[in-house]
Amino acid sequence: MSRRTAGHLGSAVAGVEWVAADLATGAGLAAAVDGMEAMLHLASSPTRRTHEIDVLGTRRLALAAGHAGVDHLVYISIVGVDRVPFGYYRHKLAAEQVVAAGPVPWSVLRATQFPEFLEELLRGASRLGPVLGDPRVLAQPVDPGEVAGRLAAMLAAGPSGRIEEFGGPEVLRYDEAARAWRKARRSHRPLLPVRIPGRLGRELRAGGLTTAATPTGTRTWADHLADTYGGTGGR
Ligand SMILES: NC(=O)c1ccc[n+]([C@@H]2O[C@H](COP(=O)([O-])OP(=O)(O)OC[C@H]3O[C@@H](n4cnc5c(N)ncnc54)[C@H](OP(=O)(O)O)[C@@H]3O)[C@@H](O)[C@H]2O)c1
C-alpha cells in the first residue's frame, strides 16, 4: 500500500496485490486492510505534514485495521525516538503510542539508521565543500534488508505487545563513517568538525541513536560502501 498505484513500478510484481491509499485522508484504507490477517506499517512522511500522516494517519490505519479484524499490526520506528529531541522522532514516538493504545494486537521494531540515509546526511553535510559534522556523534547503520527480515520474523511470531530494537553490527563515530565514505568515493574533501550544541548534541554523542540490543544485523557500513562504490569500502 502507498499513495501511488502499482504503475510506477513499470508492471505488477508477481504475487503482489497493490492498493493505493492515503494515510492523510483515510482514502483507500478500508480496502487496503480488508481480508488482512497481519500488517506491517512502514509508511512515514518525515518532512511534510508529519503529525497528520504519521500520528493521525497511524490512528486512521489502526482503527480501520481494528474494524476489519486484523490480528497483528507491526510498526517500524526508530532507535532513539524516546531520547533524541528531533521533531520527527516526537511524531514517531506518538505513533508508537497510537499503535500500542489501538484496537489491534501489536509489535514495534525500532531500527537504527539505514546506510542510504547516512549517505544522504553526508551528501547534505558536504554541500559547501568540506564534510561538516560533529565527529563524536555515534551511529549504527543497519542494512534495510536485514531489518525487513527481522520484521518478517516478528510478523510470523505474532503480536508481542513489546518494543524491540535492532541495530547494525558496529557503532561508528561520525568522523569514522565520513572518512570511510570519502575514501570509497575517492574524494579528498576535508572533514570540518562542527560541534552540535545543547541537549541534541549531548544525546547524539552519548549514543542516543544506537542500541545494545542483540541480535544485530551483520552487514557493515564498509559492506554497503563496497557494494555501492566498488573496492573495499574503506575496510
Ligand atoms: N531511513 C532510515 O534510516 C530509517 C531507520 C529506521 C526506521 N525507519 C522507518 O522505516 C520506514 C521507512 O523508511 P524509509 O526511509 O524507507 O521511508 P521512505 O522511503 O520515505 O518511505 C516512506 C513510504 O511512506 C509512504 N507514504 C508517505 N506518505 C504516505 C501517505 N500519506 N499515505 C500512504 N503512504 C505514504 C511512501 O509511499 P508513497 O510516496 O508511494 O505514498 C513511501 O513508500 C519509516 O517508517 C521510517 O521512520 C527509517
PDB file of C-alpha atoms and ligand atoms in Angstrom:
ATOM      1  CA  MET A   1       0.000   0.000   0.000  1.00  0.00           C
ATOM      2  CA  SER A   2       1.142   3.513  -0.788  1.00  0.00           C
ATOM      3  CA  ARG A   3      -0.369   6.614  -2.294  1.00  0.00           C
ATOM      4  CA  ARG A   4       0.809   5.610  -5.732  1.00  0.00           C
ATOM      5  CA  THR A   5      -0.606   2.909  -7.936  1.00  0.00           C
ATOM      6  CA  ALA A   6       1.466  -0.094  -8.983  1.00  0.00           C
ATOM      7  CA  GLY A   7       2.059   1.620 -12.317  1.00  0.00           C
ATOM      8  CA  HIS A   8       5.146   3.419 -11.080  1.00  0.00           C
ATOM      9  CA  LEU A   9       6.943   0.073 -10.780  1.00  0.00           C
ATOM     10  CA  GLY A  10       6.527  -0.488 -14.516  1.00  0.00           C
ATOM     11  CA  SER A  11       4.493  -3.657 -14.286  1.00  0.00           C
ATOM     12  CA  ALA A  12       2.755  -5.501 -11.479  1.00  0.00           C
ATOM     13  CA  VAL A  13       5.022  -7.615  -9.248  1.00  0.00           C
ATOM     14  CA  ALA A  14       4.048 -11.283  -9.336  1.00  0.00           C
ATOM     15  CA  GLY A  15       2.138 -12.372  -6.241  1.00  0.00           C
ATOM     16  CA  VAL A  16       1.679  -8.817  -5.001  1.00  0.00           C
ATOM     17  CA  GLU A  17      -1.634  -7.042  -4.884  1.00  0.00           C
ATOM     18  CA  TRP A  18      -1.078  -3.303  -4.800  1.00  0.00           C
ATOM     19  CA  VAL A  19      -3.537  -0.980  -3.073  1.00  0.00           C
ATOM     20  CA  ALA A  20      -3.438   2.806  -3.318  1.00  0.00           C
ATOM     21  CA  ALA A  21      -4.399   4.551  -0.082  1.00  0.00           C
ATOM     22  CA  ASP A  22      -3.581   7.778   1.703  1.00  0.00           C
ATOM     23  CA  LEU A  23      -2.949   7.924   5.443  1.00  0.00           C
ATOM     24  CA  ALA A  24      -3.523  11.686   5.397  1.00  0.00           C
ATOM     25  CA  THR A  25      -7.151  11.405   4.306  1.00  0.00           C
ATOM     26  CA  GLY A  26      -8.015   7.778   5.036  1.00  0.00           C
ATOM     27  CA  ALA A  27      -8.977   7.243   1.382  1.00  0.00           C
ATOM     28  CA  GLY A  28      -8.459   3.612   0.377  1.00  0.00           C
ATOM     29  CA  LEU A  29      -7.525   2.380   3.875  1.00  0.00           C
ATOM     30  CA  ALA A  30     -10.582   0.190   4.345  1.00  0.00           C
ATOM     31  CA  ALA A  31      -9.827  -1.623   1.079  1.00  0.00           C
ATOM     32  CA  ALA A  32      -6.142  -1.906   1.989  1.00  0.00           C
ATOM     33  CA  VAL A  33      -6.809  -3.727   5.267  1.00  0.00           C
ATOM     34  CA  ASP A  34      -9.781  -5.772   4.090  1.00  0.00           C
ATOM     35  CA  GLY A  35      -9.104  -9.509   4.499  1.00  0.00           C
ATOM     36  CA  MET A  36      -5.645  -8.975   6.062  1.00  0.00           C
ATOM     37  CA  GLU A  37      -4.513 -11.178   8.977  1.00  0.00           C
ATOM     38  CA  ALA A  38      -1.416  -9.169   9.761  1.00  0.00           C
ATOM     39  CA  MET A  39       0.188  -5.999   8.544  1.00  0.00           C
ATOM     40  CA  LEU A  40       3.459  -4.103   8.549  1.00  0.00           C
ATOM     41  CA  HIS A  41       3.073  -0.347   8.837  1.00  0.00           C
ATOM     42  CA  LEU A  42       6.156   1.277   7.319  1.00  0.00           C
ATOM     43  CA  ALA A  43       4.737   4.463   5.773  1.00  0.00           C
ATOM     44  CA  SER A  44       6.019   7.785   7.008  1.00  0.00           C
ATOM     45  CA  SER A  45       6.418  11.378   5.960  1.00  0.00           C
ATOM     46  CA  PRO A  46       9.475  12.751   7.793  1.00  0.00           C
ATOM     47  CA  THR A  47       9.495  16.250   6.321  1.00  0.00           C
ATOM     48  CA  ARG A  48       5.919  17.156   5.342  1.00  0.00           C
ATOM     49  CA  ARG A  49       2.670  17.064   7.369  1.00  0.00           C
ATOM     50  CA  THR A  50       4.301  14.590   9.729  1.00  0.00           C
ATOM     51  CA  HIS A  51       1.744  14.872  12.533  1.00  0.00           C
ATOM     52  CA  GLU A  52      -1.128  14.431  10.122  1.00  0.00           C
ATOM     53  CA  ILE A  53       0.378  11.459   8.304  1.00  0.00           C
ATOM     54  CA  ASP A  54       2.484   9.667  10.919  1.00  0.00           C
ATOM     55  CA  VAL A  55       0.368  10.222  14.027  1.00  0.00           C
ATOM     56  CA  LEU A  56      -3.203  10.812  12.859  1.00  0.00           C
ATOM     57  CA  GLY A  57      -2.652   8.597   9.796  1.00  0.00           C
ATOM     58  CA  THR A  58      -1.436   5.763  12.034  1.00  0.00           C
ATOM     59  CA  ARG A  59      -4.580   6.201  14.123  1.00  0.00           C
ATOM     60  CA  ARG A  60      -6.736   6.029  10.962  1.00  0.00           C
ATOM     61  CA  LEU A  61      -4.913   2.888   9.870  1.00  0.00           C
ATOM     62  CA  ALA A  62      -5.148   1.216  13.298  1.00  0.00           C
ATOM     63  CA  LEU A  63      -8.881   1.951  13.524  1.00  0.00           C
ATOM     64  CA  ALA A  64      -9.507   0.651  10.004  1.00  0.00           C
ATOM     65  CA  ALA A  65      -7.487  -2.486  10.834  1.00  0.00           C
ATOM     66  CA  GLY A  66      -9.413  -2.985  14.064  1.00  0.00           C
ATOM     67  CA  HIS A  67     -12.667  -2.658  12.197  1.00  0.00           C
ATOM     68  CA  ALA A  68     -11.512  -5.227   9.630  1.00  0.00           C
ATOM     69  CA  GLY A  69     -10.469  -7.697  12.360  1.00  0.00           C
ATOM     70  CA  VAL A  70      -6.733  -7.666  11.590  1.00  0.00           C
ATOM     71  CA  ASP A  71      -4.892  -9.823  14.162  1.00  0.00           C
ATOM     72  CA  HIS A  72      -1.460  -8.182  14.254  1.00  0.00           C
ATOM     73  CA  LEU A  73      -0.045  -4.744  13.454  1.00  0.00           C
ATOM     74  CA  VAL A  74       3.755  -4.425  13.258  1.00  0.00           C
ATOM     75  CA  TYR A  75       5.016  -0.856  13.250  1.00  0.00           C
ATOM     76  CA  ILE A  76       8.534   0.279  12.343  1.00  0.00           C
ATOM     77  CA  SER A  77      10.008   3.014  14.470  1.00  0.00           C
ATOM     78  CA  ILE A  78      13.497   4.369  15.084  1.00  0.00           C
ATOM     79  CA  VAL A  79      16.057   3.759  17.827  1.00  0.00           C
ATOM     80  CA  GLY A  80      16.282   6.958  19.887  1.00  0.00           C
ATOM     81  CA  VAL A  81      12.744   8.282  19.405  1.00  0.00           C
ATOM     82  CA  ASP A  82      12.401   8.324  23.196  1.00  0.00           C
ATOM     83  CA  ARG A  83      15.708  10.154  23.774  1.00  0.00           C
ATOM     84  CA  VAL A  84      16.849  12.305  20.867  1.00  0.00           C
ATOM     85  CA  PRO A  85      14.999  15.642  20.567  1.00  0.00           C
ATOM     86  CA  PHE A  86      14.248  15.701  16.816  1.00  0.00           C
ATOM     87  CA  GLY A  87      10.752  16.892  15.875  1.00  0.00           C
ATOM     88  CA  TYR A  88      10.319  13.869  13.591  1.00  0.00           C
ATOM     89  CA  TYR A  89      11.141  11.499  16.444  1.00  0.00           C
ATOM     90  CA  ARG A  90       8.470  13.086  18.629  1.00  0.00           C
ATOM     91  CA  HIS A  91       5.929  12.128  15.979  1.00  0.00           C
ATOM     92  CA  LYS A  92       7.304   8.579  15.617  1.00  0.00           C
ATOM     93  CA  LEU A  93       7.078   8.139  19.412  1.00  0.00           C
ATOM     94  CA  ALA A  94       3.493   9.415  19.346  1.00  0.00           C
ATOM     95  CA  ALA A  95       2.714   6.967  16.519  1.00  0.00           C
ATOM     96  CA  GLU A  96       4.141   4.085  18.607  1.00  0.00           C
ATOM     97  CA  GLN A  97       1.774   5.113  21.401  1.00  0.00           C
ATOM     98  CA  VAL A  98      -1.152   5.219  18.972  1.00  0.00           C
ATOM     99  CA  VAL A  99      -0.320   1.669  17.867  1.00  0.00           C
ATOM    100  CA  ALA A 100       0.016   0.430  21.469  1.00  0.00           C
ATOM    101  CA  ALA A 101      -3.275   2.050  22.512  1.00  0.00           C
ATOM    102  CA  GLY A 102      -5.110   0.925  19.368  1.00  0.00           C
ATOM    103  CA  PRO A 103      -7.541  -1.928  18.848  1.00  0.00           C
ATOM    104  CA  VAL A 104      -5.135  -4.346  17.104  1.00  0.00           C
ATOM    105  CA  PRO A 105      -2.585  -6.558  18.948  1.00  0.00           C
ATOM    106  CA  TRP A 106       0.807  -5.116  18.060  1.00  0.00           C
ATOM    107  CA  SER A 107       4.592  -5.272  17.924  1.00  0.00           C
ATOM    108  CA  VAL A 108       7.035  -2.411  17.339  1.00  0.00           C
ATOM    109  CA  LEU A 109      10.530  -2.620  15.900  1.00  0.00           C
ATOM    110  CA  ARG A 110      12.834   0.358  16.389  1.00  0.00           C
ATOM    111  CA  ALA A 111      15.662   0.202  13.852  1.00  0.00           C
ATOM    112  CA  THR A 112      18.826   2.294  13.631  1.00  0.00           C
ATOM    113  CA  GLN A 113      19.776   4.296  10.514  1.00  0.00           C
ATOM    114  CA  PHE A 114      19.784   2.736   7.050  1.00  0.00           C
ATOM    115  CA  PRO A 115      23.132   3.314   5.242  1.00  0.00           C
ATOM    116  CA  GLU A 116      21.298   5.127   2.423  1.00  0.00           C
ATOM    117  CA  PHE A 117      20.057   7.635   4.992  1.00  0.00           C
ATOM    118  CA  LEU A 118      23.534   8.121   6.442  1.00  0.00           C
ATOM    119  CA  GLU A 119      24.798   8.764   2.913  1.00  0.00           C
ATOM    120  CA  GLU A 120      22.017  11.305   2.370  1.00  0.00           C
ATOM    121  CA  LEU A 121      23.159  13.104   5.541  1.00  0.00           C
ATOM    122  CA  LEU A 122      26.790  13.019   4.430  1.00  0.00           C
ATOM    123  CA  ARG A 123      25.911  14.380   0.992  1.00  0.00           C
ATOM    124  CA  GLY A 124      23.909  17.176   2.637  1.00  0.00           C
ATOM    125  CA  ALA A 125      26.811  17.897   5.010  1.00  0.00           C
ATOM    126  CA  SER A 126      29.186  18.232   2.019  1.00  0.00           C
ATOM    127  CA  ARG A 127      27.184  20.744   0.026  1.00  0.00           C
ATOM    128  CA  LEU A 128      29.522  23.614   0.900  1.00  0.00           C
ATOM    129  CA  GLY A 129      32.720  21.689   0.080  1.00  0.00           C
ATOM    130  CA  PRO A 130      34.178  20.098   3.225  1.00  0.00           C
ATOM    131  CA  VAL A 131      32.259  17.356   5.052  1.00  0.00           C
ATOM    132  CA  LEU A 132      30.759  19.150   8.059  1.00  0.00           C
ATOM    133  CA  GLY A 133      29.677  17.328  11.195  1.00  0.00           C
ATOM    134  CA  ASP A 134      30.172  16.542  14.840  1.00  0.00           C
ATOM    135  CA  PRO A 135      32.947  13.916  14.835  1.00  0.00           C
ATOM    136  CA  ARG A 136      31.813  12.336  18.104  1.00  0.00           C
ATOM    137  CA  VAL A 137      28.208  11.645  17.157  1.00  0.00           C
ATOM    138  CA  LEU A 138      27.603   7.881  17.195  1.00  0.00           C
ATOM    139  CA  ALA A 139      25.756   5.939  14.504  1.00  0.00           C
ATOM    140  CA  GLN A 140      24.992   2.246  13.974  1.00  0.00           C
ATOM    141  CA  PRO A 141      23.923   1.766  10.358  1.00  0.00           C
ATOM    142  CA  VAL A 142      21.777  -1.296   9.683  1.00  0.00           C
ATOM    143  CA  ASP A 143      21.017  -2.960   6.378  1.00  0.00           C
ATOM    144  CA  PRO A 144      17.351  -2.437   5.407  1.00  0.00           C
ATOM    145  CA  GLY A 145      17.200  -5.991   4.021  1.00  0.00           C
ATOM    146  CA  GLU A 146      18.145  -7.310   7.459  1.00  0.00           C
ATOM    147  CA  VAL A 147      15.540  -5.026   9.047  1.00  0.00           C
ATOM    148  CA  ALA A 148      12.979  -6.452   6.616  1.00  0.00           C
ATOM    149  CA  GLY A 149      13.998  -9.981   7.699  1.00  0.00           C
ATOM    150  CA  ARG A 150      13.510  -9.036  11.318  1.00  0.00           C
ATOM    151  CA  LEU A 151      10.089  -7.521  10.596  1.00  0.00           C
ATOM    152  CA  ALA A 152       9.050 -10.664   8.729  1.00  0.00           C
ATOM    153  CA  ALA A 153      10.112 -12.800  11.725  1.00  0.00           C
ATOM    154  CA  MET A 154       8.102 -10.582  14.081  1.00  0.00           C
ATOM    155  CA  LEU A 155       5.102 -10.878  11.794  1.00  0.00           C
ATOM    156  CA  ALA A 156       5.385 -14.674  11.881  1.00  0.00           C
ATOM    157  CA  ALA A 157       5.871 -14.750  15.672  1.00  0.00           C
ATOM    158  CA  GLY A 158       2.601 -12.914  16.339  1.00  0.00           C
ATOM    159  CA  PRO A 159       1.893  -9.880  18.491  1.00  0.00           C
ATOM    160  CA  SER A 160       4.386  -9.353  21.331  1.00  0.00           C
ATOM    161  CA  GLY A 161       2.918  -6.128  22.734  1.00  0.00           C
ATOM    162  CA  ARG A 162       6.566  -5.005  23.075  1.00  0.00           C
ATOM    163  CA  ILE A 163       9.030  -2.593  21.536  1.00  0.00           C
ATOM    164  CA  GLU A 164      12.147  -4.338  20.228  1.00  0.00           C
ATOM    165  CA  GLU A 165      15.291  -2.669  18.940  1.00  0.00           C
ATOM    166  CA  PHE A 166      17.535  -3.721  16.074  1.00  0.00           C
ATOM    167  CA  GLY A 167      20.812  -2.126  15.054  1.00  0.00           C
ATOM    168  CA  GLY A 168      23.738  -2.730  12.758  1.00  0.00           C
ATOM    169  CA  PRO A 169      26.809  -4.764  13.757  1.00  0.00           C
ATOM    170  CA  GLU A 170      29.034  -1.816  14.750  1.00  0.00           C
ATOM    171  CA  VAL A 171      28.811   1.577  16.387  1.00  0.00           C
ATOM    172  CA  LEU A 172      30.768   4.172  14.419  1.00  0.00           C
ATOM    173  CA  ARG A 173      31.783   7.715  15.200  1.00  0.00           C
ATOM    174  CA  TYR A 174      30.608  10.206  12.613  1.00  0.00           C
ATOM    175  CA  ASP A 175      34.193  11.038  11.594  1.00  0.00           C
ATOM    176  CA  GLU A 176      34.992   7.326  11.046  1.00  0.00           C
ATOM    177  CA  ALA A 177      31.860   6.892   8.940  1.00  0.00           C
ATOM    178  CA  ALA A 178      32.649  10.070   6.981  1.00  0.00           C
ATOM    179  CA  ARG A 179      36.267   9.029   6.313  1.00  0.00           C
ATOM    180  CA  ALA A 180      35.231   5.607   5.015  1.00  0.00           C
ATOM    181  CA  TRP A 181      32.561   7.245   2.822  1.00  0.00           C
ATOM    182  CA  ARG A 182      35.072   9.757   1.457  1.00  0.00           C
ATOM    183  CA  LYS A 183      37.607   7.020   0.725  1.00  0.00           C
ATOM    184  CA  ALA A 184      35.026   4.806  -1.011  1.00  0.00           C
ATOM    185  CA  ARG A 185      34.090   7.743  -3.245  1.00  0.00           C
ATOM    186  CA  ARG A 186      37.761   8.586  -3.832  1.00  0.00           C
ATOM    187  CA  SER A 187      37.071  12.067  -2.523  1.00  0.00           C
ATOM    188  CA  HIS A 188      39.613  14.312  -0.825  1.00  0.00           C
ATOM    189  CA  ARG A 189      37.164  16.702   0.812  1.00  0.00           C
ATOM    190  CA  PRO A 190      38.414  17.671   4.274  1.00  0.00           C
ATOM    191  CA  LEU A 191      36.311  16.887   7.336  1.00  0.00           C
ATOM    192  CA  LEU A 192      35.343  20.060   9.163  1.00  0.00           C
ATOM    193  CA  PRO A 193      34.318  19.403  12.788  1.00  0.00           C
ATOM    194  CA  VAL A 194      31.193  21.284  13.902  1.00  0.00           C
ATOM    195  CA  ARG A 195      30.044  20.533  17.440  1.00  0.00           C
ATOM    196  CA  ILE A 196      26.262  20.118  17.746  1.00  0.00           C
ATOM    197  CA  PRO A 197      25.226  22.243  20.739  1.00  0.00           C
ATOM    198  CA  GLY A 198      22.787  21.606  23.567  1.00  0.00           C
ATOM    199  CA  ARG A 199      20.845  18.543  24.559  1.00  0.00           C
ATOM    200  CA  LEU A 200      20.605  17.324  20.957  1.00  0.00           C
ATOM    201  CA  GLY A 201      24.391  17.182  20.653  1.00  0.00           C
ATOM    202  CA  ARG A 202      24.769  15.520  24.056  1.00  0.00           C
ATOM    203  CA  GLU A 203      22.248  12.798  23.197  1.00  0.00           C
ATOM    204  CA  LEU A 204      23.787  12.156  19.795  1.00  0.00           C
ATOM    205  CA  ARG A 205      27.320  11.926  21.226  1.00  0.00           C
ATOM    206  CA  ALA A 206      26.116   9.693  24.070  1.00  0.00           C
ATOM    207  CA  GLY A 207      24.805   7.122  21.593  1.00  0.00           C
ATOM    208  CA  GLY A 208      21.127   8.139  21.530  1.00  0.00           C
ATOM    209  CA  LEU A 209      20.866   6.693  18.004  1.00  0.00           C
ATOM    210  CA  THR A 210      22.452   3.371  18.921  1.00  0.00           C
ATOM    211  CA  THR A 211      21.287   0.265  20.736  1.00  0.00           C
ATOM    212  CA  ALA A 212      22.940  -2.533  22.715  1.00  0.00           C
ATOM    213  CA  ALA A 213      20.118  -4.908  21.708  1.00  0.00           C
ATOM    214  CA  THR A 214      21.067  -8.295  20.289  1.00  0.00           C
ATOM    215  CA  PRO A 215      20.989  -9.885  17.831  1.00  0.00           C
ATOM    216  CA  THR A 216      22.246  -7.201  15.472  1.00  0.00           C
ATOM    217  CA  GLY A 217      22.468  -7.121  11.706  1.00  0.00           C
ATOM    218  CA  THR A 218      25.663  -8.408  10.124  1.00  0.00           C
ATOM    219  CA  ARG A 219      26.191  -6.096   7.171  1.00  0.00           C
ATOM    220  CA  THR A 220      28.621  -3.280   7.932  1.00  0.00           C
ATOM    221  CA  TRP A 221      28.968   0.275   6.680  1.00  0.00           C
ATOM    222  CA  ALA A 222      32.081  -0.926   4.795  1.00  0.00           C
ATOM    223  CA  ASP A 223      29.995  -3.668   3.119  1.00  0.00           C
ATOM    224  CA  HIS A 224      27.476  -1.062   1.998  1.00  0.00           C
ATOM    225  CA  LEU A 225      30.199   1.227   0.643  1.00  0.00           C
ATOM    226  CA  ALA A 226      31.926  -1.646  -1.167  1.00  0.00           C
ATOM    227  CA  ASP A 227      28.632  -2.693  -2.792  1.00  0.00           C
ATOM    228  CA  THR A 228      27.816   0.880  -3.764  1.00  0.00           C
ATOM    229  CA  TYR A 229      31.188   2.185  -4.899  1.00  0.00           C
ATOM    230  CA  GLY A 230      33.257  -0.966  -5.507  1.00  0.00           C
ATOM    231  CA  GLY A 231      36.651  -1.584  -3.909  1.00  0.00           C
ATOM    232  CA  THR A 232      36.903  -2.434  -0.234  1.00  0.00           C
ATOM    233  CA  GLY A 233      34.641   0.376   1.001  1.00  0.00           C
ATOM    234  CA  GLY A 234      37.271   1.518   3.478  1.00  0.00           C
ATOM    235  CA  ARG A 235      37.702  -1.926   5.117  1.00  0.00           C
TER     236      ARG A 235
HETATM  237  N1  LIG B   1      15.579   5.583   6.691  1.00  0.00           N
HETATM  238  C1  LIG B   1      16.057   5.177   7.870  1.00  0.00           C
HETATM  239  O1  LIG B   1      17.263   5.283   8.174  1.00  0.00           O
HETATM  240  C2  LIG B   1      15.103   4.551   8.879  1.00  0.00           C
HETATM  241  C3  LIG B   1      15.617   3.982  10.056  1.00  0.00           C
HETATM  242  C4  LIG B   1      14.747   3.401  10.970  1.00  0.00           C
HETATM  243  C5  LIG B   1      13.381   3.379  10.720  1.00  0.00           C
HETATM  244  N2  LIG B   1      12.906   3.953   9.574  1.00  0.00           N
HETATM  245  C6  LIG B   1      11.458   3.916   9.340  1.00  0.00           C
HETATM  246  O2  LIG B   1      11.228   2.997   8.280  1.00  0.00           O
HETATM  247  C7  LIG B   1      10.118   3.421   7.490  1.00  0.00           C
HETATM  248  C8  LIG B   1      10.524   3.512   6.040  1.00  0.00           C
HETATM  249  O3  LIG B   1      11.618   4.427   5.953  1.00  0.00           O
HETATM  250  P1  LIG B   1      12.173   4.891   4.534  1.00  0.00           P
HETATM  251  O4  LIG B   1      13.377   5.705   4.784  1.00  0.00           O
HETATM  252  O5  LIG B   1      12.234   3.694   3.626  1.00  0.00           O
HETATM  253  O6  LIG B   1      10.993   5.850   4.132  1.00  0.00           O
HETATM  254  P2  LIG B   1      10.551   6.379   2.698  1.00  0.00           P
HETATM  255  O7  LIG B   1      11.488   5.897   1.641  1.00  0.00           O
HETATM  256  O8  LIG B   1      10.306   7.837   2.850  1.00  0.00           O
HETATM  257  O9  LIG B   1       9.182   5.618   2.507  1.00  0.00           O
HETATM  258  C9  LIG B   1       8.043   6.041   3.179  1.00  0.00           C
HETATM  259  C10 LIG B   1       6.848   5.453   2.474  1.00  0.00           C
HETATM  260  O10 LIG B   1       5.693   6.027   3.078  1.00  0.00           O
HETATM  261  C11 LIG B   1       4.713   6.176   2.045  1.00  0.00           C
HETATM  262  N3  LIG B   1       3.844   7.285   2.409  1.00  0.00           N
HETATM  263  C12 LIG B   1       4.209   8.568   2.682  1.00  0.00           C
HETATM  264  N4  LIG B   1       3.118   9.323   2.934  1.00  0.00           N
HETATM  265  C13 LIG B   1       2.044   8.495   2.823  1.00  0.00           C
HETATM  266  C14 LIG B   1       0.645   8.668   2.961  1.00  0.00           C
HETATM  267  N5  LIG B   1       0.104   9.876   3.237  1.00  0.00           N
HETATM  268  N6  LIG B   1      -0.157   7.596   2.782  1.00  0.00           N
HETATM  269  C15 LIG B   1       0.351   6.383   2.457  1.00  0.00           C
HETATM  270  N7  LIG B   1       1.673   6.145   2.320  1.00  0.00           N
HETATM  271  C16 LIG B   1       2.513   7.188   2.487  1.00  0.00           C
HETATM  272  C17 LIG B   1       5.514   6.485   0.783  1.00  0.00           C
HETATM  273  O11 LIG B   1       4.880   5.929  -0.359  1.00  0.00           O
HETATM  274  P3  LIG B   1       4.177   6.856  -1.486  1.00  0.00           P
HETATM  275  O12 LIG B   1       5.057   8.075  -1.648  1.00  0.00           O
HETATM  276  O13 LIG B   1       4.126   5.977  -2.680  1.00  0.00           O
HETATM  277  O14 LIG B   1       2.835   7.155  -0.912  1.00  0.00           O
HETATM  278  C18 LIG B   1       6.831   5.723   0.995  1.00  0.00           C
HETATM  279  O15 LIG B   1       6.822   4.492   0.336  1.00  0.00           O
HETATM  280  C19 LIG B   1       9.650   4.756   8.091  1.00  0.00           C
HETATM  281  O16 LIG B   1       8.559   4.499   8.948  1.00  0.00           O
HETATM  282  C20 LIG B   1      10.859   5.236   8.901  1.00  0.00           C
HETATM  283  O17 LIG B   1      10.503   6.041  10.008  1.00  0.00           O
HETATM  284  C21 LIG B   1      13.725   4.511   8.648  1.00  0.00           C
END
